Tab-separated table of C-alpha atoms in Angstrom:
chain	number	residue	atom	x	y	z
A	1	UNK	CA	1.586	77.884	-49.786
A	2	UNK	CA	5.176	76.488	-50.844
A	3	UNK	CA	6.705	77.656	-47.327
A	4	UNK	CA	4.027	74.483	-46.110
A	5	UNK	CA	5.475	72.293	-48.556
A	6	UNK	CA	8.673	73.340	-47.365
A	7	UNK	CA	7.987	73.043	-43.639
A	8	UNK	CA	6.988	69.027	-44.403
A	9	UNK	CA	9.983	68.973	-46.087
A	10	UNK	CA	12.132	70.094	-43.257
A	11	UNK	CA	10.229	68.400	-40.884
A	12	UNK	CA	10.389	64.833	-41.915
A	13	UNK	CA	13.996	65.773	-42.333
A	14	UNK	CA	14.457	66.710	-38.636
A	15	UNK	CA	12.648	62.925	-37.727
A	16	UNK	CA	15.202	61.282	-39.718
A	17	UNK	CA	18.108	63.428	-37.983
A	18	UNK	CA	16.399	63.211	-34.421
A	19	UNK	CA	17.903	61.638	-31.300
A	20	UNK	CA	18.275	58.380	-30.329
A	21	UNK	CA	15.098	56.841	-28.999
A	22	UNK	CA	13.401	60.726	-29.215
A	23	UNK	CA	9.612	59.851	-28.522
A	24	UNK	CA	10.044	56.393	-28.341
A	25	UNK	CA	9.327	55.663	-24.478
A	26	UNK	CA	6.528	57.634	-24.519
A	27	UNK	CA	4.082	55.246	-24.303
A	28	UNK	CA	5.323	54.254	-21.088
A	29	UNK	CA	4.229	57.750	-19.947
A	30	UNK	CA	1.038	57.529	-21.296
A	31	UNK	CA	0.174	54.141	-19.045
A	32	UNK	CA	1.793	55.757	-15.877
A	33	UNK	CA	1.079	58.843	-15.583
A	34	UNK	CA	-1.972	61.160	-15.628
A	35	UNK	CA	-2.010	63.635	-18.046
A	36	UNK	CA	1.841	63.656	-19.419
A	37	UNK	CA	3.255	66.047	-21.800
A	38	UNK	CA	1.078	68.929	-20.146
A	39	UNK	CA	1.985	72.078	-18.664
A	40	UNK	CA	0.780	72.286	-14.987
A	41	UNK	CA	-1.353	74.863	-15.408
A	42	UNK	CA	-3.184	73.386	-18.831
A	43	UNK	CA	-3.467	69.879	-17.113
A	44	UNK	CA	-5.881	71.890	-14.191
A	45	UNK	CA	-7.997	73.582	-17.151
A	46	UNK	CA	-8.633	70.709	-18.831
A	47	UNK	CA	-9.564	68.732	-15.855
A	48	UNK	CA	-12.180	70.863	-15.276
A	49	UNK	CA	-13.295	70.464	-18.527
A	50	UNK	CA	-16.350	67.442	-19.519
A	51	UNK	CA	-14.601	65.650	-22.406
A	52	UNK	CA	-17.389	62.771	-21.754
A	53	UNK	CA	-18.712	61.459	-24.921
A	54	UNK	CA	-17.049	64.147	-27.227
A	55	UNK	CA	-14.826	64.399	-29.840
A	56	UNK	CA	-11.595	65.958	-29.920
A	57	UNK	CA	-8.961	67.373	-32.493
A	58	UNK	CA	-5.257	68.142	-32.313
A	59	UNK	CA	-3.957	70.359	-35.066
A	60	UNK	CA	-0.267	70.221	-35.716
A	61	UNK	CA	0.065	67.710	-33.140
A	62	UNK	CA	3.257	66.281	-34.128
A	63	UNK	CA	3.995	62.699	-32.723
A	64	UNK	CA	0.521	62.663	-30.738
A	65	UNK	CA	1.678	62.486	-27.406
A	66	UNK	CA	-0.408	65.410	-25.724
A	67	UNK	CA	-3.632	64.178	-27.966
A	68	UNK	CA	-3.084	60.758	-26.449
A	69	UNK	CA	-2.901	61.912	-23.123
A	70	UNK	CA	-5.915	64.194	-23.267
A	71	UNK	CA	-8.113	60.627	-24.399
A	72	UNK	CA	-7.196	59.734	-20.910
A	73	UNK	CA	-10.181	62.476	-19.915
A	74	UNK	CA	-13.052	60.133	-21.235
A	75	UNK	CA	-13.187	61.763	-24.944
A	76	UNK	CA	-15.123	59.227	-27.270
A	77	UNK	CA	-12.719	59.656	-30.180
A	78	UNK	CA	-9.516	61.370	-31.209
A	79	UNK	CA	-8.170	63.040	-34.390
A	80	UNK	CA	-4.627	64.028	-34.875
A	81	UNK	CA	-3.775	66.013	-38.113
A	82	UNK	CA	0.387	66.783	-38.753
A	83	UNK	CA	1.830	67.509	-41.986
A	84	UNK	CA	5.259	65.198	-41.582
A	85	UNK	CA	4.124	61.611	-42.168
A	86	UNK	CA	6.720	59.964	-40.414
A	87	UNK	CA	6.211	61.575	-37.490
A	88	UNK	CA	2.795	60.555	-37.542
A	89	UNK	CA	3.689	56.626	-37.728
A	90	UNK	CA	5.905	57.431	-34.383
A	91	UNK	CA	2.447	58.189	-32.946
A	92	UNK	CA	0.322	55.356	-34.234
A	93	UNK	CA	3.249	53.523	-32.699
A	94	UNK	CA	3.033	54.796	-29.414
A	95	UNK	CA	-0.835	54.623	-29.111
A	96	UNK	CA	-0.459	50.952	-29.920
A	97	UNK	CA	1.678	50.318	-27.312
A	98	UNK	CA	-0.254	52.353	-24.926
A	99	UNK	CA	-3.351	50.691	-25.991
A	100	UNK	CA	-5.251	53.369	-27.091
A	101	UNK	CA	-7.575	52.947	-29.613
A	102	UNK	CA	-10.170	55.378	-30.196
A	103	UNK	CA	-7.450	57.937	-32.031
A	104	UNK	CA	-6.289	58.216	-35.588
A	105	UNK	CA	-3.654	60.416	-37.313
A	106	UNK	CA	-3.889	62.008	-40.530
A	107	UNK	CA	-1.650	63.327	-42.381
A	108	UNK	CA	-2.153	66.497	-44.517
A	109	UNK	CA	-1.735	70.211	-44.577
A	110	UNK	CA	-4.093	71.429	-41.748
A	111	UNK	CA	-5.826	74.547	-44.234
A	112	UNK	CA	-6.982	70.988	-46.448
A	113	UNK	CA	-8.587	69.011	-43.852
A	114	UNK	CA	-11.345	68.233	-45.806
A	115	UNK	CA	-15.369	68.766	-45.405
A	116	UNK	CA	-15.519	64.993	-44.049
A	117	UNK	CA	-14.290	66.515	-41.069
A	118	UNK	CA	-15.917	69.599	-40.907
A	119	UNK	CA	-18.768	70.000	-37.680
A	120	UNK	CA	-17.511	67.114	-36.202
A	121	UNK	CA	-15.112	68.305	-33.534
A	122	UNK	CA	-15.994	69.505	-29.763
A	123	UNK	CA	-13.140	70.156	-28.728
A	124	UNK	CA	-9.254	71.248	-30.783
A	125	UNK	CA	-6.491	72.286	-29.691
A	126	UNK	CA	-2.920	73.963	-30.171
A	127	UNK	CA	-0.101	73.089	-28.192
A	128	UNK	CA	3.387	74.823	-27.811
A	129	UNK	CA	5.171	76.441	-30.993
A	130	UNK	CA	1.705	75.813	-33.564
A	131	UNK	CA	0.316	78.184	-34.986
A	132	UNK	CA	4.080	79.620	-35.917
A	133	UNK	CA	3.814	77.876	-38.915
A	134	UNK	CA	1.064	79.817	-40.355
A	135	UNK	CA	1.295	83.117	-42.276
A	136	UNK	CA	-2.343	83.884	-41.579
A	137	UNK	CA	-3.430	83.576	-38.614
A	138	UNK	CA	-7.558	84.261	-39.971
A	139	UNK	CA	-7.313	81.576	-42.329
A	140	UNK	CA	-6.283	79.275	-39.682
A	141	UNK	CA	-8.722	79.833	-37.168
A	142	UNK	CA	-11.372	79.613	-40.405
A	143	UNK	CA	-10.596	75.914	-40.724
A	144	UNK	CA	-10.674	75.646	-36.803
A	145	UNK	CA	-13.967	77.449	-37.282
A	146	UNK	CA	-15.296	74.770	-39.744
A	147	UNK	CA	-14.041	71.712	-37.963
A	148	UNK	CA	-15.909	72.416	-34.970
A	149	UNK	CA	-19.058	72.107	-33.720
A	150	UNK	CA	-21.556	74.783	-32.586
A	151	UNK	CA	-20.299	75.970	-29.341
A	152	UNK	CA	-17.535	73.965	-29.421
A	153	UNK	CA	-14.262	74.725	-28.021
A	154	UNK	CA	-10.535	75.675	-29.197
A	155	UNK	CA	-7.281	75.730	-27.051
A	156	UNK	CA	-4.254	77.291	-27.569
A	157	UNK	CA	-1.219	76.820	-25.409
A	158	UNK	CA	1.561	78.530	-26.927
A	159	UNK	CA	4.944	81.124	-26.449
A	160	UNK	CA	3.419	84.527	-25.700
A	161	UNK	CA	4.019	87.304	-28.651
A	162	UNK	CA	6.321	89.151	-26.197
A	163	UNK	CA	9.042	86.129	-26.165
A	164	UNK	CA	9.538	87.218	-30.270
A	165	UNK	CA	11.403	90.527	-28.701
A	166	UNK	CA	13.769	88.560	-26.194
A	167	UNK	CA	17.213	87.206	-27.537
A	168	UNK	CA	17.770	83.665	-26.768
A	169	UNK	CA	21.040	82.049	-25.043
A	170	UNK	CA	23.351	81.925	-28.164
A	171	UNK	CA	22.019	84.704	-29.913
A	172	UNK	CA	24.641	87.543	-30.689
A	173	UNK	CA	22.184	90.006	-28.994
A	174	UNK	CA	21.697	87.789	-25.801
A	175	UNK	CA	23.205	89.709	-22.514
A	176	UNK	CA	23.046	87.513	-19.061
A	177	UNK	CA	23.388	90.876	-17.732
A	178	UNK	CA	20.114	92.542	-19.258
A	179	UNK	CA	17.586	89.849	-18.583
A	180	UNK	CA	15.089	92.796	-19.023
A	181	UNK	CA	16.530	94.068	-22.475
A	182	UNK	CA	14.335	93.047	-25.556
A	183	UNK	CA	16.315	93.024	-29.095
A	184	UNK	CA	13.189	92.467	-31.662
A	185	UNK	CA	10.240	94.585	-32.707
A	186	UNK	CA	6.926	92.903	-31.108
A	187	UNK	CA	5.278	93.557	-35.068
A	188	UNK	CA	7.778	91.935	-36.896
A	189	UNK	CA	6.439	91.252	-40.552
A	190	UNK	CA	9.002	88.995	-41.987
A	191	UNK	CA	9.437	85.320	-41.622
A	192	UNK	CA	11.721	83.629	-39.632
A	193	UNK	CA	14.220	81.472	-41.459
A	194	UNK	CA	15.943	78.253	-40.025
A	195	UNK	CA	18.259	75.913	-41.616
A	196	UNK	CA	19.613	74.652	-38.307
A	197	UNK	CA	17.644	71.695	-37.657
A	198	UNK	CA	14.791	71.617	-35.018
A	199	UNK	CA	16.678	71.244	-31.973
A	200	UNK	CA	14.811	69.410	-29.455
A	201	UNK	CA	14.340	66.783	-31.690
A	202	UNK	CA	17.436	66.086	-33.425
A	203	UNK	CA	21.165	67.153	-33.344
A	204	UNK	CA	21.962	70.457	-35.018
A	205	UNK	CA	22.674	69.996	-38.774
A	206	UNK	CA	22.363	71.866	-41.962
A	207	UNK	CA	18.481	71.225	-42.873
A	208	UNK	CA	16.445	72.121	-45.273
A	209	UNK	CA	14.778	75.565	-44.767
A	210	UNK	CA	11.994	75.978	-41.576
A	211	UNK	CA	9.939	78.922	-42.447
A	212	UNK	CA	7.396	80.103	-39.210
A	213	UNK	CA	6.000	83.680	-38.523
A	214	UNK	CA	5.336	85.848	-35.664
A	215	UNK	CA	1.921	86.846	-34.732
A	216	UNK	CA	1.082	89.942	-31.916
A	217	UNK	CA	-1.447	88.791	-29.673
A	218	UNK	CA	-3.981	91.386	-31.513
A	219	UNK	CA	-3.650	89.162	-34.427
A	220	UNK	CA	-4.417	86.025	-32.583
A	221	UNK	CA	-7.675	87.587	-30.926
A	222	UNK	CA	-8.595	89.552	-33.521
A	223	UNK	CA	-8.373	86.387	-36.349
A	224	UNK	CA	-10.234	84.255	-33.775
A	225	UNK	CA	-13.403	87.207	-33.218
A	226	UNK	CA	-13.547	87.651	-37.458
A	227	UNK	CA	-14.054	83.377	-37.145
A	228	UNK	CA	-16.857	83.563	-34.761
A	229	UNK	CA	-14.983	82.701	-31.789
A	230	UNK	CA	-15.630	84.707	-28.500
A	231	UNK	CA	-12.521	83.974	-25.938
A	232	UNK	CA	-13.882	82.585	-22.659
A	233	UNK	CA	-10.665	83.059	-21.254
A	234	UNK	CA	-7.333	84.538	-21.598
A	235	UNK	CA	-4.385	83.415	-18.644
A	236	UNK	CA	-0.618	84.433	-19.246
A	237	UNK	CA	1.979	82.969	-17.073
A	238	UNK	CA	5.772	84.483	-16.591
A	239	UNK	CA	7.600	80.876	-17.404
A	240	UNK	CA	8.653	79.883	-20.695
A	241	UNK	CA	7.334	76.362	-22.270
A	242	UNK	CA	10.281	75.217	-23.970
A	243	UNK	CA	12.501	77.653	-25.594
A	244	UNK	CA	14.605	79.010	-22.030
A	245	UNK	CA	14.299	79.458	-18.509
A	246	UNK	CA	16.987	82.090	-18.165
A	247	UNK	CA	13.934	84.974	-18.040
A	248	UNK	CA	11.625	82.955	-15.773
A	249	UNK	CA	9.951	84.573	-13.201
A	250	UNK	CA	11.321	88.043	-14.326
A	251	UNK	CA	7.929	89.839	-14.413
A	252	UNK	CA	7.709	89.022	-18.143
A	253	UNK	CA	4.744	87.376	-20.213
A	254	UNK	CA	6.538	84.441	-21.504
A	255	UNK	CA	3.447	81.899	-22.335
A	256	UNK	CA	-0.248	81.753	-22.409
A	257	UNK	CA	-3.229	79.793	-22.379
A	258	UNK	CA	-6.260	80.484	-24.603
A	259	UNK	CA	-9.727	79.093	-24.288
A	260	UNK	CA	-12.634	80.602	-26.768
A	261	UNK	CA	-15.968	79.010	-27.932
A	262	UNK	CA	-17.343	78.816	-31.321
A	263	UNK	CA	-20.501	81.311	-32.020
Protein backbone atom coordinates (compact mmCIF):
# COMPACT_ATOMS: atom_id res chain seq x y z
CA UNK A 1 0.00 0.00 0.00
CA UNK A 2 2.95 2.69 -0.25
CA UNK A 3 1.14 4.42 -3.38
CA UNK A 4 -1.61 5.33 -0.17
CA UNK A 5 1.10 6.58 1.82
CA UNK A 6 2.15 8.43 -1.05
CA UNK A 7 -1.24 9.82 -2.06
CA UNK A 8 -1.44 11.46 1.81
CA UNK A 9 1.71 12.63 1.09
CA UNK A 10 0.83 14.48 -2.02
CA UNK A 11 -2.30 15.43 -0.80
CA UNK A 12 -1.56 17.38 2.28
CA UNK A 13 1.01 18.85 -0.03
CA UNK A 14 -1.60 20.15 -2.54
CA UNK A 15 -3.61 21.86 0.85
CA UNK A 16 -0.56 23.65 1.68
CA UNK A 17 -0.07 24.84 -2.11
CA UNK A 18 -3.94 25.47 -2.61
CA UNK A 19 -5.58 28.79 -3.48
CA UNK A 20 -6.29 31.55 -1.59
CA UNK A 21 -9.35 31.14 0.58
CA UNK A 22 -10.01 27.47 -1.45
CA UNK A 23 -12.90 25.97 0.78
CA UNK A 24 -12.96 28.56 3.13
CA UNK A 25 -16.50 30.27 2.40
CA UNK A 26 -18.06 27.23 2.29
CA UNK A 27 -19.84 27.34 5.22
CA UNK A 28 -21.68 30.16 4.01
CA UNK A 29 -23.08 27.72 1.40
CA UNK A 30 -23.95 25.27 3.71
CA UNK A 31 -26.43 27.91 5.76
CA UNK A 32 -27.89 29.26 2.39
CA UNK A 33 -28.40 26.95 0.27
CA UNK A 34 -30.10 23.52 0.03
CA UNK A 35 -28.08 20.84 -0.82
CA UNK A 36 -24.65 22.64 -2.14
CA UNK A 37 -21.79 20.93 -3.65
CA UNK A 38 -24.28 18.43 -5.47
CA UNK A 39 -24.75 17.61 -8.94
CA UNK A 40 -28.39 18.33 -10.07
CA UNK A 41 -29.22 15.14 -10.80
CA UNK A 42 -27.68 13.46 -7.33
CA UNK A 43 -29.39 16.30 -5.25
CA UNK A 44 -33.08 14.77 -6.83
CA UNK A 45 -31.93 11.06 -5.82
CA UNK A 46 -31.12 11.78 -2.61
CA UNK A 47 -34.15 13.78 -1.91
CA UNK A 48 -36.08 11.02 -2.49
CA UNK A 49 -34.20 9.16 -0.26
CA UNK A 50 -35.42 8.77 3.96
CA UNK A 51 -32.15 9.76 5.69
CA UNK A 52 -34.50 10.16 8.97
CA UNK A 53 -32.86 8.80 11.96
CA UNK A 54 -29.88 7.10 10.07
CA UNK A 55 -26.45 7.18 9.89
CA UNK A 56 -24.35 8.16 7.15
CA UNK A 57 -20.64 7.76 5.87
CA UNK A 58 -18.50 9.66 3.39
CA UNK A 59 -15.42 7.84 2.22
CA UNK A 60 -12.67 9.95 0.79
CA UNK A 61 -14.64 12.90 1.45
CA UNK A 62 -11.99 15.39 1.39
CA UNK A 63 -12.84 18.78 3.16
CA UNK A 64 -16.52 17.50 4.05
CA UNK A 65 -18.47 19.80 2.21
CA UNK A 66 -20.93 17.34 0.29
CA UNK A 67 -21.16 15.14 3.77
CA UNK A 68 -22.20 18.36 5.46
CA UNK A 69 -24.67 19.18 3.08
CA UNK A 70 -26.28 15.76 2.89
CA UNK A 71 -26.89 16.19 7.16
CA UNK A 72 -29.14 18.87 5.92
CA UNK A 73 -31.61 15.67 4.87
CA UNK A 74 -32.42 14.81 8.63
CA UNK A 75 -29.47 12.05 9.02
CA UNK A 76 -28.93 11.46 12.89
CA UNK A 77 -25.14 11.42 12.61
CA UNK A 78 -22.30 11.86 10.17
CA UNK A 79 -18.87 10.23 9.58
CA UNK A 80 -16.29 11.59 7.29
CA UNK A 81 -13.10 9.43 6.73
CA UNK A 82 -10.03 11.25 4.37
CA UNK A 83 -6.56 10.27 4.48
CA UNK A 84 -4.91 14.09 4.38
CA UNK A 85 -5.31 15.44 7.92
CA UNK A 86 -5.21 18.89 7.15
CA UNK A 87 -7.76 18.81 4.94
CA UNK A 88 -9.84 17.31 7.42
CA UNK A 89 -9.35 20.33 10.05
CA UNK A 90 -10.62 22.66 6.93
CA UNK A 91 -13.82 20.64 7.44
CA UNK A 92 -14.23 20.58 11.19
CA UNK A 93 -13.76 24.26 10.50
CA UNK A 94 -16.44 24.74 8.24
CA UNK A 95 -19.03 22.57 10.15
CA UNK A 96 -18.34 24.82 13.10
CA UNK A 97 -19.15 27.71 11.43
CA UNK A 98 -22.11 26.23 9.82
CA UNK A 99 -23.23 24.90 13.06
CA UNK A 100 -23.37 21.50 12.42
CA UNK A 101 -22.80 19.22 14.95
CA UNK A 102 -23.79 15.77 14.62
CA UNK A 103 -20.56 15.01 12.11
CA UNK A 104 -17.02 14.00 12.84
CA UNK A 105 -13.94 13.47 10.60
CA UNK A 106 -11.45 10.89 10.86
CA UNK A 107 -8.56 10.63 9.54
CA UNK A 108 -7.01 7.33 8.28
CA UNK A 109 -6.53 5.16 5.27
CA UNK A 110 -10.14 4.14 4.30
CA UNK A 111 -9.07 -0.05 3.83
CA UNK A 112 -8.19 0.56 8.05
CA UNK A 113 -11.32 1.97 9.24
CA UNK A 114 -11.48 -0.10 12.02
CA UNK A 115 -14.21 -2.79 13.42
CA UNK A 116 -15.56 0.15 15.79
CA UNK A 117 -17.11 1.24 12.77
CA UNK A 118 -18.07 -1.70 11.15
CA UNK A 119 -22.34 -2.33 10.88
CA UNK A 120 -22.89 0.96 11.84
CA UNK A 121 -23.50 2.86 8.62
CA UNK A 122 -26.97 3.18 6.55
CA UNK A 123 -26.03 5.00 4.21
CA UNK A 124 -21.98 5.82 2.34
CA UNK A 125 -21.12 7.36 -0.27
CA UNK A 126 -18.49 8.29 -3.10
CA UNK A 127 -18.40 11.49 -4.66
CA UNK A 128 -16.50 12.71 -7.85
CA UNK A 129 -12.81 11.39 -8.62
CA UNK A 130 -12.91 8.51 -5.35
CA UNK A 131 -12.50 5.48 -5.87
CA UNK A 132 -9.41 6.50 -8.41
CA UNK A 133 -7.28 6.15 -5.69
CA UNK A 134 -7.71 2.55 -5.20
CA UNK A 135 -5.88 -0.28 -7.02
CA UNK A 136 -8.60 -2.75 -6.11
CA UNK A 137 -11.63 -1.93 -6.59
CA UNK A 138 -13.02 -5.55 -4.51
CA UNK A 139 -11.13 -4.69 -1.59
CA UNK A 140 -12.72 -1.40 -1.47
CA UNK A 141 -16.17 -2.19 -1.76
CA UNK A 142 -15.22 -5.12 1.08
CA UNK A 143 -14.68 -2.38 3.65
CA UNK A 144 -17.85 -0.54 2.24
CA UNK A 145 -19.38 -3.97 2.69
CA UNK A 146 -18.36 -4.15 6.42
CA UNK A 147 -19.17 -0.61 7.38
CA UNK A 148 -22.64 -0.92 6.49
CA UNK A 149 -25.55 -2.15 7.75
CA UNK A 150 -27.84 -4.94 6.46
CA UNK A 151 -29.59 -3.50 3.56
CA UNK A 152 -27.95 -0.52 3.77
CA UNK A 153 -27.04 1.65 0.99
CA UNK A 154 -23.80 2.85 -1.07
CA UNK A 155 -23.53 5.79 -3.62
CA UNK A 156 -21.20 6.44 -6.08
CA UNK A 157 -21.10 9.59 -8.12
CA UNK A 158 -18.13 9.56 -10.15
CA UNK A 159 -16.33 10.21 -13.99
CA UNK A 160 -17.68 7.38 -16.15
CA UNK A 161 -14.83 4.67 -17.31
CA UNK A 162 -15.29 5.99 -20.88
CA UNK A 163 -13.82 9.66 -19.93
CA UNK A 164 -10.20 7.47 -19.27
CA UNK A 165 -10.16 7.18 -23.37
CA UNK A 166 -10.81 11.03 -24.10
CA UNK A 167 -7.72 13.47 -24.19
CA UNK A 168 -8.17 16.44 -22.09
CA UNK A 169 -7.64 20.28 -23.20
CA UNK A 170 -3.76 20.44 -22.92
CA UNK A 171 -3.05 17.05 -23.64
CA UNK A 172 -0.70 16.51 -26.76
CA UNK A 173 -3.41 14.13 -28.15
CA UNK A 174 -6.35 16.65 -27.57
CA UNK A 175 -7.95 17.79 -31.17
CA UNK A 176 -10.90 20.62 -30.88
CA UNK A 177 -11.58 19.24 -34.17
CA UNK A 178 -12.27 15.45 -33.18
CA UNK A 179 -14.47 15.91 -30.17
CA UNK A 180 -15.49 12.25 -31.00
CA UNK A 181 -11.81 10.82 -31.22
CA UNK A 182 -10.75 8.76 -28.06
CA UNK A 183 -6.74 8.46 -27.52
CA UNK A 184 -6.63 5.75 -24.47
CA UNK A 185 -7.48 2.08 -24.19
CA UNK A 186 -10.84 1.79 -21.96
CA UNK A 187 -8.67 -1.39 -19.97
CA UNK A 188 -5.78 0.42 -19.19
CA UNK A 189 -3.72 -1.57 -16.47
CA UNK A 190 -1.14 0.86 -15.40
CA UNK A 191 -1.35 3.67 -12.97
CA UNK A 192 -1.63 7.06 -13.65
CA UNK A 193 1.23 9.22 -12.46
CA UNK A 194 0.98 13.00 -11.47
CA UNK A 195 3.53 15.27 -10.15
CA UNK A 196 1.66 18.38 -11.26
CA UNK A 197 -0.20 19.34 -8.31
CA UNK A 198 -4.03 18.76 -7.97
CA UNK A 199 -5.32 21.52 -9.90
CA UNK A 200 -8.54 22.63 -8.65
CA UNK A 201 -7.18 23.06 -5.48
CA UNK A 202 -3.96 24.69 -5.73
CA UNK A 203 -1.71 26.37 -8.41
CA UNK A 204 0.26 24.00 -10.61
CA UNK A 205 3.65 23.10 -9.02
CA UNK A 206 6.09 20.30 -8.94
CA UNK A 207 4.43 17.89 -6.16
CA UNK A 208 5.14 14.99 -4.83
CA UNK A 209 3.90 11.94 -6.84
CA UNK A 210 -0.30 11.33 -7.14
CA UNK A 211 -0.71 7.76 -8.00
CA UNK A 212 -4.76 6.82 -9.02
CA UNK A 213 -5.98 3.94 -11.35
CA UNK A 214 -8.54 3.37 -13.88
CA UNK A 215 -11.30 1.00 -13.36
CA UNK A 216 -13.89 -0.30 -16.49
CA UNK A 217 -17.26 -0.16 -15.32
CA UNK A 218 -17.21 -4.22 -15.27
CA UNK A 219 -14.81 -3.85 -12.51
CA UNK A 220 -16.89 -1.50 -10.52
CA UNK A 221 -20.10 -3.82 -10.81
CA UNK A 222 -18.50 -6.80 -10.76
CA UNK A 223 -16.28 -5.85 -7.26
CA UNK A 224 -19.56 -4.51 -5.81
CA UNK A 225 -21.78 -8.16 -6.74
CA UNK A 226 -18.48 -10.39 -5.21
CA UNK A 227 -19.24 -7.80 -1.84
CA UNK A 228 -22.83 -8.63 -1.61
CA UNK A 229 -24.09 -5.60 -3.14
CA UNK A 230 -26.99 -5.87 -5.74
CA UNK A 231 -27.18 -2.33 -7.79
CA UNK A 232 -30.68 -0.85 -7.45
CA UNK A 233 -29.82 1.47 -9.99
CA UNK A 234 -27.45 2.44 -12.61
CA UNK A 235 -28.06 6.30 -14.45
CA UNK A 236 -25.25 7.74 -16.82
CA UNK A 237 -25.47 11.26 -17.90
CA UNK A 238 -23.48 12.86 -21.12
CA UNK A 239 -21.91 15.98 -18.93
CA UNK A 240 -18.71 15.84 -17.30
CA UNK A 241 -18.43 16.61 -13.31
CA UNK A 242 -15.35 18.45 -13.17
CA UNK A 243 -12.59 17.55 -15.42
CA UNK A 244 -14.08 19.54 -19.00
CA UNK A 245 -17.04 20.60 -20.68
CA UNK A 246 -15.55 20.73 -24.15
CA UNK A 247 -17.36 17.01 -24.90
CA UNK A 248 -20.66 17.87 -23.18
CA UNK A 249 -23.63 16.90 -24.68
CA UNK A 250 -21.74 15.02 -27.52
CA UNK A 251 -23.64 11.70 -27.18
CA UNK A 252 -20.85 10.46 -24.87
CA UNK A 253 -21.09 8.76 -21.29
CA UNK A 254 -19.12 11.22 -19.39
CA UNK A 255 -20.46 10.57 -15.58
CA UNK A 256 -22.65 8.32 -13.63
CA UNK A 257 -24.58 7.74 -10.68
CA UNK A 258 -24.62 4.42 -8.78
CA UNK A 259 -27.04 3.29 -6.15
CA UNK A 260 -26.76 -0.58 -4.82
CA UNK A 261 -27.93 -2.15 -1.47
CA UNK A 262 -26.09 -4.36 0.78
CA UNK A 263 -27.32 -8.26 0.73
Amino acid sequence: MDYIKGNKLAWEEAFEQRQENWGEDNFKRLLKEELPFFDRNVAYELKKMDFKNKRIAQFCCNNGRELLALLQLGAKSGVGFDIAENILAQGRTTALKANITNCEFVALNILDIPSDYHNQFDFIFFTIGAITWFEDLATLFAKVAACLKKDGILLIHDYHPFMNMLPLPGEEEFDQDKLNQVSYSYFRTTPWIENDGMCYMSNTYHSKTFTSFSHTMAEIITSLATNGFYVLALNEYDYDVGLTDVYDKQGLPLSFLLTAKKQ
